[in-house]
Amino acid sequence: MMSPRLATAPLRAVPVEVPVPEEGFAADLRRALAGPVHSISPKYFYDAEGSRLFDLICGLPEYYPTRTERGILSAYASEMAEEIGRGCDLVEFGAGSCSKVRLLLDHLRPRRYLPIDISGEHLEQAAAQLEREHPGLLVLPVTGDYTAQVHLPPPLEGAPRVGFFPGSTIGNFTPAEALQFLRMAAKMLQGGGLLLGADLVKDPALLHAAYNDAQDVTAAFNLNLLARANRELGCRFDLRAFWHSSFYNAAERRIEMHLVSRKRQQVEVGGAEFELEEGFSLHTENSCKFTVDSLRRLALQAGFRPGAVWTDERRLFSVHWLRAPD
Ligand code: AVJ
């Protein structure tokens, strides 16, 4: 009897069909509209117009985080520099207009500054301006999404890498994402550490006001997501057919922002149509609030050794020095 023929047929490469999820704003917006989870990443707020609106938010009387964090950074910059050490390779996650780092530069005296931001044009301008103001400081802007993989220039010999992540942007992550980000950061910042700004749990009335300002700038910022879809994706969202909803979810310790449909309506994103009910709610942002301890526990879990913490008198906001493993 003939032995069974093993592997004698010509070997053909069989393409393995692994569905690759579509990427980008259009795909994410379609997914969010289709559901079952009607939420989209807040990173899509930040086109040039969104970055401009965010800068306006930072100056609003109700929006205490920016002012408070700036106060903490200016009051304690020299103490922070003592903890961190001078001459580091400073990386900022989500640098935006590079305005907060200015409060540290004279004390921290980094050898190099690498601001990362998703809003490329905005960043390039801010970086160029900063370089003009600080001759001798090497500024290398990196356009990219720091929640994904960013490619940084190789580390500088003898300059520990220090991360700067102000503004409580960490609060945009879910707890699981925050942990994942901090684990990535702990690796990337080995031998250095992370200076992290975190907004604190407080009177919900103060929180509510900060995200529902009297001039409706926050509403415009939220609605800019749809305006951007109109500009970039050729959508035809009627901005008046949605309202800005923002509230404190006490159980989750976070502000939630949503865009809620005022009526039953049809919308279209890149050929796909969606029927939205009146009251349909697109979840556009979480802004988690922390206690000093909850933040330190999270950092510890991610592999950091929590160091000094600075806060303002009213304990509205906190800035943490987190040492990365050696
Ligand atoms: C930039 C994410 C820190 O959550 O307070 C401001 C964004 N959203 N007003 C925040 C924001 C509405 C901001 N972060």
Short mmCIF file of C-alpha atoms and ligand atoms in Angstrom, two decimals:
data_model
loop_
_atom_site.label_atom_id
_atom_site.label_comp_id
_atom_site.label_asym_id
_atom_site.label_seq_id
_atom_site.Cartn_x
_atom_site.Cartn_y
_atom_site.Cartn_z
CA MET A 1 0.00 0.00 0.00
CA MET A 2 1.25 3.45 -0.81
CA SER A 3 2.16 5.54 2.12
CA PRO A 4 -0.01 8.59 2.49
CA ARG A 5 1.44 11.50 0.62
CA LEU A 6 2.37 14.14 3.04
CA ALA A 7 2.86 17.69 2.06
CA THR A 8 3.52 16.95 -1.54
CA ALA A 9 0.97 19.30 -2.94
CA PRO A 10 2.58 22.55 -4.05
CA LEU A 11 2.68 24.90 -1.14
CA ARG A 12 0.63 27.91 -1.83
CA ALA A 13 0.63 30.93 0.37
CA VAL A 14 -2.88 31.18 1.69
CA PRO A 15 -3.67 34.76 2.56
CA VAL A 16 -4.91 34.91 6.11
CA GLU A 17 -7.74 37.38 6.25
CA VAL A 18 -7.37 39.32 9.45
CA PRO A 19 -9.85 42.15 9.44
CA VAL A 20 -7.96 45.37 10.01
CA PRO A 21 -10.17 47.89 11.76
CA GLU A 22 -10.56 51.04 9.74
CA GLU A 23 -8.67 53.89 11.30
CA GLY A 24 -9.14 57.60 11.59
CA PHE A 25 -11.79 60.15 12.35
CA ALA A 26 -14.37 59.00 9.75
CA ALA A 27 -14.19 55.36 10.83
CA ASP A 28 -14.32 56.20 14.53
CA LEU A 29 -17.23 58.58 14.01
CA ARG A 30 -19.14 55.94 12.03
CA ARG A 31 -18.50 53.38 14.76
CA ALA A 32 -19.67 55.81 17.44
CA LEU A 33 -22.89 56.59 15.56
CA ALA A 34 -23.58 52.92 14.82
CA GLY A 35 -23.04 51.83 18.41
CA PRO A 36 -23.65 49.85 20.51
CA VAL A 37 -21.30 52.18 22.41
CA HIS A 38 -21.91 55.72 21.24
CA SER A 39 -18.59 57.22 22.22
CA ILE A 40 -15.63 58.72 20.39
CA SER A 41 -12.15 59.68 21.55
CA PRO A 42 -11.76 63.30 22.71
CA LYS A 43 -8.54 63.45 20.69
CA TYR A 44 -10.73 64.41 17.71
CA PHE A 45 -11.56 67.74 19.35
CA TYR A 46 -8.11 69.02 18.58
CA ASP A 47 -7.90 70.25 15.03
CA ALA A 48 -6.58 73.82 14.69
CA GLU A 49 -9.99 75.28 15.61
CA GLY A 50 -10.42 72.91 18.55
CA SER A 51 -6.97 73.79 19.88
CA ARG A 52 -7.89 77.46 19.60
CA LEU A 53 -11.15 76.90 21.50
CA PHE A 54 -9.33 74.89 24.15
CA ASP A 55 -6.90 77.77 24.67
CA LEU A 56 -9.93 80.03 25.19
CA ILE A 57 -11.35 77.58 27.75
CA CYS A 58 -8.10 77.78 29.70
CA GLY A 59 -8.67 81.49 30.23
CA LEU A 60 -12.34 81.23 31.31
CA PRO A 61 -13.19 82.39 34.83
CA GLU A 62 -14.99 79.11 35.59
CA TYR A 63 -12.25 76.85 34.26
CA TYR A 64 -10.04 76.67 37.37
CA PRO A 65 -7.66 73.80 36.33
CA THR A 66 -5.30 75.78 34.07
CA ARG A 67 -4.99 78.76 36.36
CA THR A 68 -4.57 76.59 39.44
CA GLU A 69 -1.99 74.30 37.90
CA ARG A 70 -0.05 77.29 36.59
CA GLY A 71 -0.08 78.71 40.09
CA ILE A 72 1.32 75.47 41.51
CA LEU A 73 3.99 75.23 38.81
CA SER A 74 5.17 78.81 39.29
CA ALA A 75 5.15 78.64 43.07
CA TYR A 76 7.08 75.38 43.28
CA ALA A 77 9.14 75.27 40.06
CA SER A 78 12.44 75.52 41.92
CA GLU A 79 11.40 72.85 44.43
CA MET A 80 10.34 70.66 41.52
CA ALA A 81 13.69 71.18 39.81
CA GLU A 82 15.43 70.09 43.04
CA GLU A 83 13.48 66.83 43.01
CA ILE A 84 13.80 66.20 39.29
CA GLY A 85 17.37 67.35 38.77
CA ARG A 86 18.61 69.71 36.07
CA GLY A 87 19.71 68.94 32.52
CA CYS A 88 17.09 66.34 31.60
CA ASP A 89 15.66 65.40 28.22
CA LEU A 90 12.14 66.76 28.66
CA VAL A 91 9.22 65.14 26.80
CA GLU A 92 5.77 66.71 26.99
CA PHE A 93 2.67 64.65 26.19
CA GLY A 94 0.03 66.80 24.50
CA ALA A 95 2.04 70.02 24.56
CA GLY A 96 -0.56 72.14 22.74
CA SER A 97 0.68 75.71 22.94
CA CYS A 98 3.71 74.78 25.06
CA SER A 99 2.64 77.41 27.59
CA LYS A 100 2.98 75.52 30.90
CA VAL A 101 6.49 74.29 30.24
CA ARG A 102 7.61 77.93 30.17
CA LEU A 103 7.00 78.06 33.91
CA LEU A 104 9.56 75.28 34.43
CA LEU A 105 12.28 75.98 31.89
CA ASP A 106 14.35 78.52 33.82
CA HIS A 107 14.47 76.28 36.88
CA LEU A 108 14.62 72.87 35.25
CA ARG A 109 17.10 73.89 32.52
CA PRO A 110 16.52 70.83 30.33
CA ARG A 111 19.09 70.00 27.65
CA ARG A 112 16.34 69.34 25.16
CA TYR A 113 12.56 69.73 24.91
CA LEU A 114 10.44 67.31 22.87
CA PRO A 115 6.81 68.49 22.76
CA ILE A 116 4.41 65.86 21.36
CA ASP A 117 1.02 66.90 20.05
CA ILE A 118 -1.63 65.63 17.67
CA SER A 119 -2.32 69.12 16.31
CA GLY A 120 0.76 69.49 14.09
CA GLU A 121 0.46 73.00 12.77
CA HIS A 122 -0.45 74.44 16.15
CA LEU A 123 2.52 72.64 17.70
CA GLU A 124 5.06 73.74 15.06
CA GLN A 125 4.12 77.38 15.63
CA ALA A 126 4.26 77.07 19.40
CA ALA A 127 7.63 75.29 19.25
CA ALA A 128 9.13 77.92 16.92
CA GLN A 129 7.95 80.69 19.22
CA LEU A 130 9.42 78.94 22.27
CA GLU A 131 12.77 78.50 20.54
CA ARG A 132 12.87 82.22 19.76
CA GLU A 133 12.24 83.02 23.42
CA HIS A 134 14.82 80.54 24.69
CA PRO A 135 17.91 80.72 22.53
CA GLY A 136 20.11 77.76 23.37
CA LEU A 137 17.22 75.45 24.16
CA LEU A 138 16.93 72.62 21.65
CA VAL A 139 13.24 72.19 20.77
CA LEU A 140 12.21 69.23 18.64
CA PRO A 141 8.43 69.11 18.12
CA VAL A 142 6.97 65.67 17.43
CA THR A 143 3.58 65.50 15.72
CA GLY A 144 1.73 62.39 16.74
CA ASP A 145 -0.77 60.61 18.91
CA TYR A 146 0.94 59.80 22.19
CA THR A 147 -1.83 57.33 23.07
CA ALA A 148 -0.51 55.22 20.18
CA GLN A 149 3.16 54.69 19.35
CA VAL A 150 5.24 57.81 18.94
CA HIS A 151 8.72 57.69 17.53
CA LEU A 152 11.02 59.90 19.51
CA PRO A 153 14.56 60.82 18.55
CA PRO A 154 17.11 58.65 20.38
CA PRO A 155 17.78 59.59 24.01
CA LEU A 156 20.56 62.01 24.87
CA GLU A 157 23.61 60.51 26.49
CA GLY A 158 23.67 61.34 30.17
CA ALA A 159 20.35 63.22 30.18
CA PRO A 160 17.59 61.29 31.96
CA ARG A 161 14.27 61.39 30.21
CA VAL A 162 11.62 63.28 32.13
CA GLY A 163 8.00 63.35 31.07
CA PHE A 164 5.67 66.31 31.58
CA PHE A 165 1.95 65.56 31.39
CA PRO A 166 0.08 68.56 32.76
CA GLY A 167 -3.54 69.68 32.59
CA SER A 168 -5.07 66.48 33.97
CA THR A 169 -5.24 65.11 30.46
CA ILE A 170 -4.66 61.76 32.18
CA GLY A 171 -8.32 62.16 33.18
CA ASN A 172 -9.39 61.70 29.56
CA PHE A 173 -8.42 58.04 29.83
CA THR A 174 -10.51 55.29 31.37
CA PRO A 175 -8.77 53.85 34.45
CA ALA A 176 -7.55 50.90 32.35
CA GLU A 177 -6.20 53.20 29.64
CA ALA A 178 -4.56 55.42 32.24
CA LEU A 179 -2.77 52.41 33.66
CA GLN A 180 -1.69 51.34 30.20
CA PHE A 181 -0.42 54.84 29.40
CA LEU A 182 1.49 55.08 32.68
CA ARG A 183 3.07 51.66 32.11
CA MET A 184 4.24 52.81 28.69
CA ALA A 185 5.53 56.05 30.21
CA ALA A 186 7.36 54.22 33.01
CA LYS A 187 9.27 52.27 30.38
CA MET A 188 9.94 55.23 28.15
CA LEU A 189 11.14 57.38 31.07
CA GLN A 190 13.40 54.77 32.67
CA GLY A 191 15.98 56.42 34.88
CA GLY A 192 13.97 59.64 34.98
CA GLY A 193 10.35 60.21 35.86
CA LEU A 194 7.05 61.88 35.15
CA LEU A 195 5.75 65.24 36.33
CA LEU A 196 2.00 64.76 36.17
CA GLY A 197 -0.90 67.16 36.72
CA ALA A 198 -4.12 65.66 38.04
CA ASP A 199 -7.40 67.41 38.78
CA LEU A 200 -8.87 66.59 42.17
CA VAL A 201 -12.32 65.47 43.31
CA LYS A 202 -14.21 68.51 44.65
CA ASP A 203 -17.58 70.19 45.08
CA PRO A 204 -19.63 69.07 42.05
CA ALA A 205 -20.97 72.60 41.66
CA LEU A 206 -17.45 73.88 40.91
CA LEU A 207 -16.89 71.03 38.47
CA HIS A 208 -20.21 71.63 36.77
CA ALA A 209 -19.48 75.33 36.27
CA ALA A 210 -16.04 74.61 34.83
CA TYR A 211 -17.55 72.52 32.03
CA ASN A 212 -20.68 74.65 31.49
CA ASP A 213 -19.23 78.14 31.19
CA ALA A 214 -21.45 81.18 30.82
CA GLN A 215 -19.96 82.14 27.44
CA ASP A 216 -20.61 78.69 25.95
CA VAL A 217 -17.01 78.26 24.86
CA THR A 218 -17.03 74.69 26.18
CA ALA A 219 -20.21 74.06 24.20
CA ALA A 220 -18.49 75.36 21.05
CA PHE A 221 -15.47 73.18 21.82
CA ASN A 222 -17.69 70.10 22.14
CA LEU A 223 -19.70 70.96 19.01
CA ASN A 224 -16.46 71.52 17.10
CA LEU A 225 -16.27 67.75 16.78
CA LEU A 226 -19.23 67.91 14.38
CA ALA A 227 -18.01 71.13 12.76
CA ARG A 228 -14.73 69.36 12.09
CA ALA A 229 -16.59 66.42 10.54
CA ASN A 230 -18.32 68.93 8.25
CA ARG A 231 -14.99 70.53 7.28
CA GLU A 232 -12.90 67.40 6.92
CA LEU A 233 -15.29 64.65 6.00
CA GLY A 234 -17.83 66.63 4.03
CA CYS A 235 -20.58 65.80 6.51
CA ARG A 236 -23.58 68.06 6.87
CA PHE A 237 -24.25 68.07 10.58
CA ASP A 238 -26.59 70.86 11.61
CA LEU A 239 -24.86 72.16 14.72
CA ARG A 240 -28.09 73.72 16.00
CA ALA A 241 -29.67 70.27 16.05
CA PHE A 242 -27.37 69.15 18.90
CA TRP A 243 -26.86 70.46 22.38
CA HIS A 244 -23.84 70.38 24.66
CA SER A 245 -24.45 68.19 27.68
CA SER A 246 -21.90 68.13 30.44
CA PHE A 247 -22.40 66.75 33.96
CA TYR A 248 -20.56 65.22 36.89
CA ASN A 249 -20.96 61.47 37.20
CA ALA A 250 -20.25 61.13 40.92
CA ALA A 251 -20.13 57.32 40.97
CA GLU A 252 -17.37 57.35 38.35
CA ARG A 253 -15.78 60.56 39.65
CA ARG A 254 -15.77 62.13 36.22
CA ILE A 255 -17.20 64.89 34.12
CA GLU A 256 -18.88 63.53 31.03
CA MET A 257 -19.46 65.51 27.88
CA HIS A 258 -22.02 64.47 25.31
CA LEU A 259 -23.59 65.86 22.15
CA VAL A 260 -27.30 65.22 22.30
CA SER A 261 -29.63 65.26 19.33
CA ARG A 262 -32.47 67.75 19.78
CA LYS A 263 -34.67 65.86 17.35
CA ARG A 264 -35.00 62.76 15.27
CA GLN A 265 -32.64 63.27 12.33
CA GLN A 266 -30.62 61.58 9.63
CA VAL A 267 -26.90 62.14 9.39
CA GLU A 268 -24.28 60.86 6.99
CA VAL A 269 -20.61 60.08 7.38
CA GLY A 270 -18.74 59.09 4.23
CA GLY A 271 -21.71 57.43 2.54
CA ALA A 272 -23.01 55.67 5.65
CA GLU A 273 -26.35 56.96 6.91
CA PHE A 274 -27.56 56.96 10.47
CA GLU A 275 -30.98 57.65 11.89
CA LEU A 276 -30.63 59.43 15.24
CA GLU A 277 -33.49 59.47 17.70
CA GLU A 278 -34.36 62.61 19.62
CA GLY A 279 -32.15 62.42 22.71
CA PHE A 280 -29.49 60.31 20.99
CA SER A 281 -26.33 60.98 22.95
CA LEU A 282 -22.82 60.86 21.53
CA HIS A 283 -20.33 60.59 24.40
CA THR A 284 -17.38 62.81 23.46
CA GLU A 285 -15.27 63.07 26.62
CA ASN A 286 -14.59 61.83 30.12
CA SER A 287 -12.62 64.00 32.46
CA CYS A 288 -11.82 61.84 35.47
CA LYS A 289 -11.06 63.43 38.82
CA PHE A 290 -8.63 61.96 41.34
CA THR A 291 -7.67 62.12 44.96
CA VAL A 292 -3.98 62.50 45.77
CA ASP A 293 -4.03 58.91 47.01
CA SER A 294 -5.94 57.41 44.10
CA LEU A 295 -3.46 58.96 41.69
CA ARG A 296 -0.45 57.72 43.67
CA ARG A 297 -1.91 54.21 43.82
CA LEU A 298 -2.45 54.21 40.07
CA ALA A 299 1.15 55.36 39.48
CA LEU A 300 2.50 52.71 41.83
CA GLN A 301 0.53 50.04 39.98
CA ALA A 302 2.12 51.22 36.74
CA GLY A 303 5.62 50.80 38.16
CA PHE A 304 6.42 54.35 39.29
CA ARG A 305 7.64 55.31 42.73
CA PRO A 306 5.41 58.24 43.74
CA GLY A 307 7.49 61.12 45.11
CA ALA A 308 6.59 64.68 46.08
CA VAL A 309 3.10 66.12 45.52
CA TRP A 310 2.27 69.81 45.23
CA THR A 311 -1.24 71.25 45.52
CA ASP A 312 -2.89 74.66 45.82
CA GLU A 313 -4.36 75.97 49.05
CA ARG A 314 -7.90 75.00 48.12
CA ARG A 315 -6.77 71.53 47.04
CA LEU A 316 -8.36 71.92 43.64
CA PHE A 317 -5.47 70.47 41.66
CA SER A 318 -2.36 68.37 42.20
CA VAL A 319 1.05 68.00 40.57
CA HIS A 320 2.92 64.73 41.18
CA TRP A 321 6.55 63.75 40.76
CA LEU A 322 6.64 60.06 39.87
CA ARG A 323 10.01 58.35 39.69
CA ALA A 324 10.41 55.84 36.89
CA PRO A 325 12.29 52.58 37.51
CA ASP A 326 16.06 52.64 36.90
C1 AVJ B 1 -7.51 68.91 28.33
C2 AVJ B 1 -8.65 66.94 28.92
C3 AVJ B 1 -7.68 68.28 30.61
O1 AVJ B 1 -10.78 67.52 30.77
O2 AVJ B 1 -10.65 69.51 31.57
C4 AVJ B 1 -11.91 71.23 28.95
C5 AVJ B 1 -10.47 69.20 28.27
N1 AVJ B 1 -12.93 69.55 28.11
N2 AVJ B 1 -13.21 71.52 28.92
C6 AVJ B 1 -10.43 68.69 30.69
C7 AVJ B 1 -11.73 69.98 28.45
C8 AVJ B 1 -13.83 70.50 28.40
C9 AVJ B 1 -9.63 69.15 29.48
N3 AVJ B 1 -8.39 68.32 29.33
#
